[in-house]
Coordinates of C-alpha atoms in Angstrom, one line a residue:
M1 CA 0.2 0.2 -0.2
K2 CA 1.2 3.3 -1.2
L3 CA 0.6 6.8 -1.8
G4 CA -0.7 7.1 -5.4
Q5 CA -1.7 3.1 -5.6
P6 CA -4.6 2.7 -7.9
V7 CA -8.1 1.8 -6.2
E8 CA -11.4 0.0 -7.9
A9 CA -14.6 -1.0 -5.9
I10 CA -17.6 -2.2 -6.5
L11 CA -20.9 0.1 -5.6
A12 CA -22.3 -1.8 -2.9
H13 CA -26.0 -0.1 -3.0
P14 CA -27.8 1.6 -6.1
V15 CA -28.0 5.2 -5.5
Y16 CA -31.5 6.7 -6.6
A17 CA -32.1 10.6 -7.4
D18 CA -35.3 12.0 -7.6
N19 CA -37.0 8.5 -7.3
R20 CA -35.4 7.0 -9.9
L21 CA -32.3 4.9 -10.1
V22 CA -28.9 6.5 -11.7
L23 CA -26.6 4.6 -10.5
P24 CA -26.4 1.0 -10.4
E25 CA -25.5 -1.9 -7.4
G26 CA -22.4 -3.5 -9.1
A27 CA -21.1 -0.2 -11.0
R28 CA -17.4 -0.7 -10.8
L29 CA -15.7 2.7 -9.2
Q30 CA -12.2 3.2 -9.9
G31 CA -9.9 5.5 -7.7
S32 CA -6.7 6.0 -5.7
V33 CA -5.3 6.1 -2.3
V34 CA -4.6 9.9 -1.3
S35 CA -3.0 9.8 2.2
L36 CA -1.9 7.8 4.4
E37 CA -2.0 8.4 8.4
A38 CA -0.6 6.6 11.1
D39 CA -2.9 4.1 12.4
R40 CA -1.8 4.2 16.3
D41 CA -4.1 1.6 17.8
L42 CA -3.4 -1.2 15.6
R43 CA 0.5 -0.3 15.7
N44 CA 0.1 -1.0 19.8
D45 CA -2.2 -3.9 19.4
A46 CA 0.1 -5.3 17.0
R47 CA 3.0 -5.2 19.0
L48 CA 1.8 -7.1 21.4
N49 CA 2.4 -9.9 18.6
A50 CA 5.7 -9.2 18.0
D51 CA 4.6 -7.3 14.8
F52 CA 6.6 -4.1 14.5
T53 CA 4.5 -3.1 11.0
P54 CA 3.7 1.0 10.7
Y55 CA 0.5 0.4 10.1
H56 CA -1.4 3.0 8.8
R57 CA -5.0 3.7 7.6
P58 CA -5.5 4.7 4.0
T59 CA -7.7 7.6 2.9
V60 CA -9.2 7.2 -1.0
T61 CA -10.8 9.3 -3.2
F62 CA -13.2 8.1 -6.1
A63 CA -12.6 9.6 -10.0
S64 CA -14.9 7.1 -12.1
V65 CA -17.7 4.9 -12.4
T66 CA -18.1 2.5 -14.9
L67 CA -21.7 0.8 -15.6
P68 CA -22.8 -2.8 -16.5
D69 CA -23.0 -1.7 -19.7
G70 CA -19.6 0.1 -20.1
T71 CA -20.5 3.7 -19.9
K72 CA -17.9 5.8 -18.1
I73 CA -19.0 8.6 -15.9
P74 CA -16.3 10.9 -14.2
L75 CA -17.2 12.4 -10.8
S76 CA -15.2 13.6 -7.7
T77 CA -15.8 12.1 -4.4
M78 CA -14.4 13.5 -0.7
P79 CA -11.7 11.7 1.1
S80 CA -12.7 8.7 3.0
S81 CA -10.5 7.2 5.3
D82 CA -13.3 5.1 7.0
G83 CA -12.2 1.8 5.0
A84 CA -12.8 -1.7 7.1
P85 CA -14.0 -5.1 5.9
A86 CA -17.8 -4.8 6.2
I87 CA -20.5 -7.6 6.8
H88 CA -24.8 -7.2 6.2
L89 CA -26.2 -8.0 10.0
T90 CA -29.6 -9.7 9.9
P91 CA -31.9 -10.3 13.0
A92 CA -30.9 -13.6 14.4
A93 CA -33.8 -16.4 15.5
N94 CA -35.8 -15.7 18.4
K95 CA -35.0 -18.4 21.5
R96 CA -34.4 -18.3 24.7
S97 CA -31.6 -20.6 26.1
S98 CA -30.3 -22.2 29.4
L99 CA -26.9 -20.7 30.7
V100 CA -25.5 -24.5 29.4
A101 CA -26.9 -23.8 26.1
M102 CA -25.5 -20.1 26.2
G103 CA -22.2 -21.9 26.5
V104 CA -23.1 -24.7 24.4
E105 CA -24.0 -21.6 21.3
S106 CA -20.7 -19.8 21.9
V107 CA -18.4 -22.7 21.3
K108 CA -21.0 -23.2 18.2
G109 CA -20.0 -19.8 17.3
W110 CA -16.6 -20.0 17.7
I111 CA -16.8 -23.0 15.5
S112 CA -19.0 -21.2 12.8
S113 CA -16.4 -18.2 12.8
T114 CA -13.9 -20.6 12.3
K115 CA -15.4 -22.1 9.4
D116 CA -16.4 -19.1 7.3
A117 CA -12.7 -18.3 7.5
L118 CA -11.5 -21.6 6.2
F119 CA -14.5 -22.1 3.8
S120 CA -16.2 -18.6 2.7
P121 CA -15.1 -16.6 0.2
G122 CA -11.8 -14.8 -0.3
L123 CA -9.9 -17.4 1.2
G124 CA -6.6 -16.4 -0.6
D125 CA -6.8 -12.7 0.8
R126 CA -7.4 -13.9 4.2
M127 CA -4.5 -16.7 4.0
V128 CA -2.5 -13.9 2.7
Q129 CA -3.2 -11.8 6.0
L130 CA -2.8 -14.6 8.0
F131 CA 0.5 -15.4 7.3
Y132 CA 1.5 -11.9 7.2
R133 CA 0.1 -11.4 11.0
Q134 CA 3.1 -14.2 11.7
L135 CA 6.1 -11.8 10.5
P136 CA 7.9 -9.1 12.4
Y137 CA 7.5 -7.0 9.1
H138 CA 5.2 -7.5 6.4
P139 CA 4.1 -5.2 3.6
E140 CA 1.0 -2.9 3.7
R141 CA -2.1 -4.2 2.0
I142 CA -5.8 -3.1 1.6
Q143 CA -7.8 -6.0 2.7
E144 CA -10.4 -7.4 -0.2
G145 CA -13.8 -6.7 1.0
T146 CA -12.8 -3.3 2.6
M147 CA -16.0 -0.7 2.5
W148 CA -15.6 2.8 2.0
T149 CA -18.6 5.6 2.5
C150 CA -18.1 8.5 0.0
E151 CA -19.8 11.7 -0.5
L152 CA -19.7 13.5 -3.9
R153 CA -18.2 17.0 -4.1
E154 CA -20.2 18.1 -6.6
P155 CA -23.9 16.5 -8.3
V156 CA -22.6 14.2 -10.9
P157 CA -24.2 14.6 -14.5
V158 CA -25.8 11.3 -15.2
P159 CA -26.8 11.3 -19.3
E160 CA -30.2 11.2 -19.8
T161 CA -29.9 8.0 -22.4
T162 CA -28.2 6.5 -19.9
A163 CA -30.0 6.9 -16.6
N164 CA -33.4 5.5 -19.3
A165 CA -31.3 2.6 -19.9
V166 CA -30.0 1.6 -16.6
N167 CA -34.0 1.6 -15.5
A168 CA -35.3 -0.4 -18.1
V169 CA -33.3 -2.8 -17.8
L170 CA -33.5 -3.0 -14.6
P171 CA -35.0 -6.1 -12.5
A172 CA -38.6 -5.1 -11.1
G173 CA -37.9 -6.5 -7.9
H174 CA -35.0 -4.4 -7.3
A175 CA -36.9 -1.1 -8.3
M176 CA -39.5 -1.8 -6.2
P177 CA -38.1 -3.4 -2.8
V178 CA -41.8 -3.8 -1.4
S179 CA -43.4 -7.0 -1.9
Q180 CA -46.1 -6.9 -4.7
N181 CA -49.0 -7.1 -2.1
S182 CA -47.8 -4.0 -0.2
E183 CA -50.8 -4.2 1.8
N184 CA -50.5 -7.5 3.7
K185 CA -46.8 -7.3 4.5
N186 CA -44.6 -4.7 6.3
L187 CA -42.8 -2.5 4.3
Q188 CA -38.8 -2.4 4.0
L189 CA -37.1 0.7 4.1
H190 CA -33.3 1.3 3.1
A191 CA -31.9 4.1 4.9
Y192 CA -28.8 6.4 5.6
L193 CA -27.9 7.6 9.5
D194 CA -27.7 11.5 9.0
Q195 CA -25.4 11.3 12.5
E196 CA -23.6 9.6 14.2
L197 CA -24.7 7.6 17.2
S198 CA -22.3 5.7 19.4
S199 CA -22.8 4.0 22.8
A200 CA -20.2 6.4 24.3
D201 CA -22.3 9.3 24.6
A202 CA -25.8 8.5 23.7
K203 CA -28.7 9.1 25.9
V204 CA -31.8 7.5 26.1
G205 CA -34.7 9.4 24.3
E206 CA -32.4 10.6 22.2
R207 CA -34.1 11.5 18.6
F208 CA -31.9 11.4 15.6
Q209 CA -32.9 11.2 11.7
A210 CA -32.1 8.7 8.8
T211 CA -32.4 9.6 5.1
V212 CA -34.5 7.2 3.5
A213 CA -32.6 5.8 0.1
E214 CA -34.5 3.5 -1.8
P215 CA -38.1 5.0 -3.0
V216 CA -40.8 2.1 -2.2
F217 CA -43.5 1.4 -4.6
G218 CA -46.7 -0.1 -4.8
S219 CA -47.7 -3.3 -7.0
D220 CA -49.7 -0.4 -8.9
H221 CA -46.1 1.1 -9.7
S222 CA -47.4 4.1 -7.3
L223 CA -44.9 5.8 -4.7
I224 CA -45.4 5.1 -1.3
V225 CA -42.1 6.2 0.2
P226 CA -40.2 9.0 -1.9
Q227 CA -36.2 8.7 -1.7
G228 CA -35.1 11.3 0.7
A229 CA -38.2 11.0 3.2
L230 CA -36.7 11.8 7.0
L231 CA -37.1 8.6 9.6
V232 CA -37.1 9.9 13.1
G233 CA -35.4 7.8 15.4
R234 CA -35.1 7.3 19.2
I235 CA -32.8 5.8 21.0
T236 CA -34.0 3.0 23.7
R237 CA -30.9 2.1 25.6
A238 CA -28.0 2.7 25.5
K239 CA -24.6 1.5 28.3
P240 CA -20.9 2.7 27.4
A241 CA -18.1 0.6 27.2
K242 CA -16.6 -0.4 30.4
S243 CA -13.8 -2.0 31.9
F244 CA -12.9 -5.9 31.5
H245 CA -14.0 -5.8 28.3
R246 CA -17.9 -5.3 29.3
D247 CA -18.3 -3.6 25.6
G248 CA -20.8 -1.0 25.1
K249 CA -25.0 -1.3 23.9
L250 CA -26.8 0.7 21.8
R251 CA -30.8 -0.1 20.7
F252 CA -32.5 2.3 19.1
D253 CA -36.6 2.4 16.9
F254 CA -38.3 4.3 14.8
R255 CA -41.6 5.9 15.3
Q256 CA -42.2 8.9 12.8
L257 CA -41.7 9.0 8.6
Q258 CA -41.9 12.7 7.6
I259 CA -42.7 12.9 3.7
P260 CA -41.6 15.6 1.8
G261 CA -43.9 18.4 1.3
G262 CA -44.8 18.7 4.8
T263 CA -46.0 14.8 5.7
Q264 CA -45.9 13.2 9.1
E265 CA -47.1 9.9 9.7
Q266 CA -46.5 7.7 12.6
I267 CA -44.8 4.1 12.6
V268 CA -43.5 1.6 14.5
G269 CA -40.2 0.8 12.7
S270 CA -37.5 -1.6 14.2
L271 CA -33.8 -2.4 13.1
N272 CA -34.1 -5.1 10.3
G273 CA -30.5 -4.9 8.9
M274 CA -27.4 -3.0 8.4
D275 CA -24.0 -3.1 7.2
A276 CA -21.3 -3.0 9.9
K277 CA -17.9 -2.0 9.6
G278 CA -15.7 -4.8 11.4
G279 CA -18.8 -6.3 11.8
T280 CA -17.7 -10.3 12.3
S281 CA -17.7 -8.9 16.0
L282 CA -21.1 -8.0 16.1
K283 CA -24.8 -9.7 15.8
M284 CA -28.0 -9.1 15.6
D285 CA -30.9 -10.1 17.8
S286 CA -34.5 -11.3 16.9
E287 CA -35.9 -7.5 18.4
G288 CA -33.1 -5.7 16.0
G289 CA -30.7 -4.7 18.6
V290 CA -27.1 -4.7 17.8
Q291 CA -24.5 -6.0 20.3
S292 CA -20.8 -7.4 20.6
Q293 CA -20.0 -10.8 20.2
Q294 CA -17.2 -12.4 21.6
P295 CA -16.5 -16.1 19.5
G296 CA -13.5 -17.7 21.5
K297 CA -13.2 -15.4 24.8
V298 CA -12.9 -18.9 26.6
I299 CA -12.2 -22.0 24.1
A300 CA -9.0 -19.4 22.4
P301 CA -7.3 -18.7 25.6
L302 CA -7.5 -21.8 26.9
I303 CA -6.1 -23.7 23.8
L304 CA -3.4 -21.5 23.7
T305 CA -2.7 -21.9 27.9
V306 CA -3.1 -26.1 27.1
L307 CA -0.5 -25.9 24.3
A308 CA 2.3 -23.5 26.2
S309 CA 2.1 -26.4 28.6
R310 CA 3.5 -29.0 26.3
P311 CA 6.8 -28.2 26.4
L312 CA 6.7 -29.0 30.0
S313 CA 5.1 -32.8 29.7
D314 CA 7.4 -35.3 30.0
D315 CA 6.9 -36.7 26.2
W316 CA 8.4 -33.2 25.5
S317 CA 10.9 -33.3 22.1
A318 CA 13.1 -30.3 21.7
Q319 CA 11.9 -29.0 18.3
G320 CA 8.1 -30.4 18.0
G321 CA 7.5 -29.5 21.6
A322 CA 9.0 -26.2 21.4
A323 CA 7.1 -25.4 17.8
V324 CA 3.8 -26.2 19.5
G325 CA 4.3 -24.3 22.7
S326 CA 5.9 -21.2 21.2
N327 CA 2.9 -20.0 19.7
G328 CA 3.0 -16.5 21.3
M329 CA 5.1 -13.8 19.0
G330 CA 4.4 -15.3 15.4
L331 CA 7.3 -16.3 13.6
I332 CA 9.9 -15.0 16.0
G333 CA 8.1 -16.8 18.8
R334 CA 8.7 -19.9 17.0
V335 CA 12.2 -19.7 15.4
V336 CA 13.5 -18.5 19.3
G337 CA 11.7 -21.4 20.5
I338 CA 12.6 -24.1 18.8
T339 CA 16.3 -23.2 18.1
A340 CA 16.9 -22.2 21.8
A341 CA 15.6 -25.7 22.7
S342 CA 14.8 -24.8 26.0
R343 CA 11.6 -25.9 27.3
N344 CA 11.0 -23.5 29.9
L345 CA 11.5 -20.8 27.2
A346 CA 9.2 -22.4 25.1
A347 CA 6.7 -22.6 27.5
G348 CA 7.2 -18.7 28.8
I349 CA 6.8 -17.6 25.2
G350 CA 3.2 -19.7 24.5
F351 CA 2.2 -18.7 28.3
Y352 CA 2.8 -15.1 27.0
G353 CA 0.4 -16.1 23.9
A354 CA -2.0 -17.4 25.9
G355 CA -1.7 -13.8 28.7
V356 CA -2.0 -11.2 25.5
S357 CA -5.2 -13.6 24.8
V358 CA -6.4 -13.7 28.0
Y359 CA -6.0 -9.5 28.3
R360 CA -7.6 -9.0 24.8
R361 CA -10.7 -10.8 25.5
W362 CA -10.9 -10.2 29.3
L363 CA -8.6 -7.4 30.5
R364 CA -8.6 -4.3 28.7
H365 CA -10.9 -1.8 28.0
G366 CA -14.2 -2.7 25.9
K367 CA -15.2 -1.0 22.8
D368 CA -18.1 1.5 22.4
L369 CA -20.7 0.4 20.1
T370 CA -20.7 2.8 17.2
F371 CA -22.6 3.6 14.3
P372 CA -20.9 6.0 11.8
K373 CA -23.0 9.1 9.7
D374 CA -24.4 7.4 6.6
N375 CA -24.2 4.1 7.6
R376 CA -26.9 2.3 6.1
I377 CA -29.5 0.7 7.6
D378 CA -32.6 -1.6 7.4
I379 CA -35.9 -0.7 8.9
E380 CA -39.3 -2.8 8.8
V381 CA -42.3 -0.8 9.6
S382 CA -45.4 -1.9 10.9
E383 CA -47.8 -3.9 8.3
R384 CA -50.6 -1.5 9.5
L385 CA -48.5 1.7 8.5
G386 CA -48.1 -0.3 4.9
R387 CA -51.6 0.2 4.4
Q388 CA -52.2 3.7 5.7
L389 CA -49.1 4.6 3.4
S390 CA -50.4 2.2 0.2
Q391 CA -53.6 3.9 1.2
R392 CA -53.1 7.5 0.5

């Protein structure tokens, strides 16, 4: 990763203007890295694993977008430095569990996350990342699947013929995200937060707004909710992060929909999905609440402790035991543990790794739950409102 490095990205969500699609999902963006800022938090965390790479946070801008038909449109975006791997969260099934069942679910979650790391798309990129993390110094790279949220410097002129062609070939189910019979099912709205929400400073009862990103049409092609409508939300639970890895908690819902032109509708809307950067450590419950999850919080330190104790066992072998036990400092730890042929040194390196794992998962200060400005969210609006809006 270096200044001026080309960056190619795929538009994750469609862009609408005046309730018409202008940039479809999947359009390709071309840009470059314009600056590199020292990432001190990542550097300090990496040094615990004997990784002395001077990590940076890249800032990127995009200069053009290529539509699926090959049309290239120039644009200019504001610099964005919020890039991070992202996933789309959806609500989990609603089920009550005993303490034992919760422990079993925790183990299953760790197994599932391990399975995803091995078999989900992008394995090659993750293997490179894993290999790099074992080295004391390595090249920096932008991880595959990194997502940026960018704002345009100025309006983008999309040719009328191109806009018409995009809308003509768009599948009906995509242009009209509501079901064929909107009177019988809840409305699904896609929106962007107008401000940052964080468990660090949010107060219960505090209000905020989100802007509807995609228009919602009825089965007769009538406009139900226009793009640009405002959703008024309310914080229902806020708890800042605390010591001993107690992460922050945040929950909110939506109570009002403001249609351009002055119309206001009282609604009952709940979070039904969202894009989460670095979201592998987050989960959404059946009621739309988002909280941190910690797969391997117990299992990982336990496994590392058992491995660290292997060099001290009676059947210890110099090379094998050292290789198994000295896994606390990446490649440096393994090389030192094997070449020194000392069971105490190998075990010491291994116990250091187990201690770092315990610190990261149990002792250090928790992280606040933060939804940045322009974070994309999905809101499910009650069936009753769907009928009211469709009958206006």
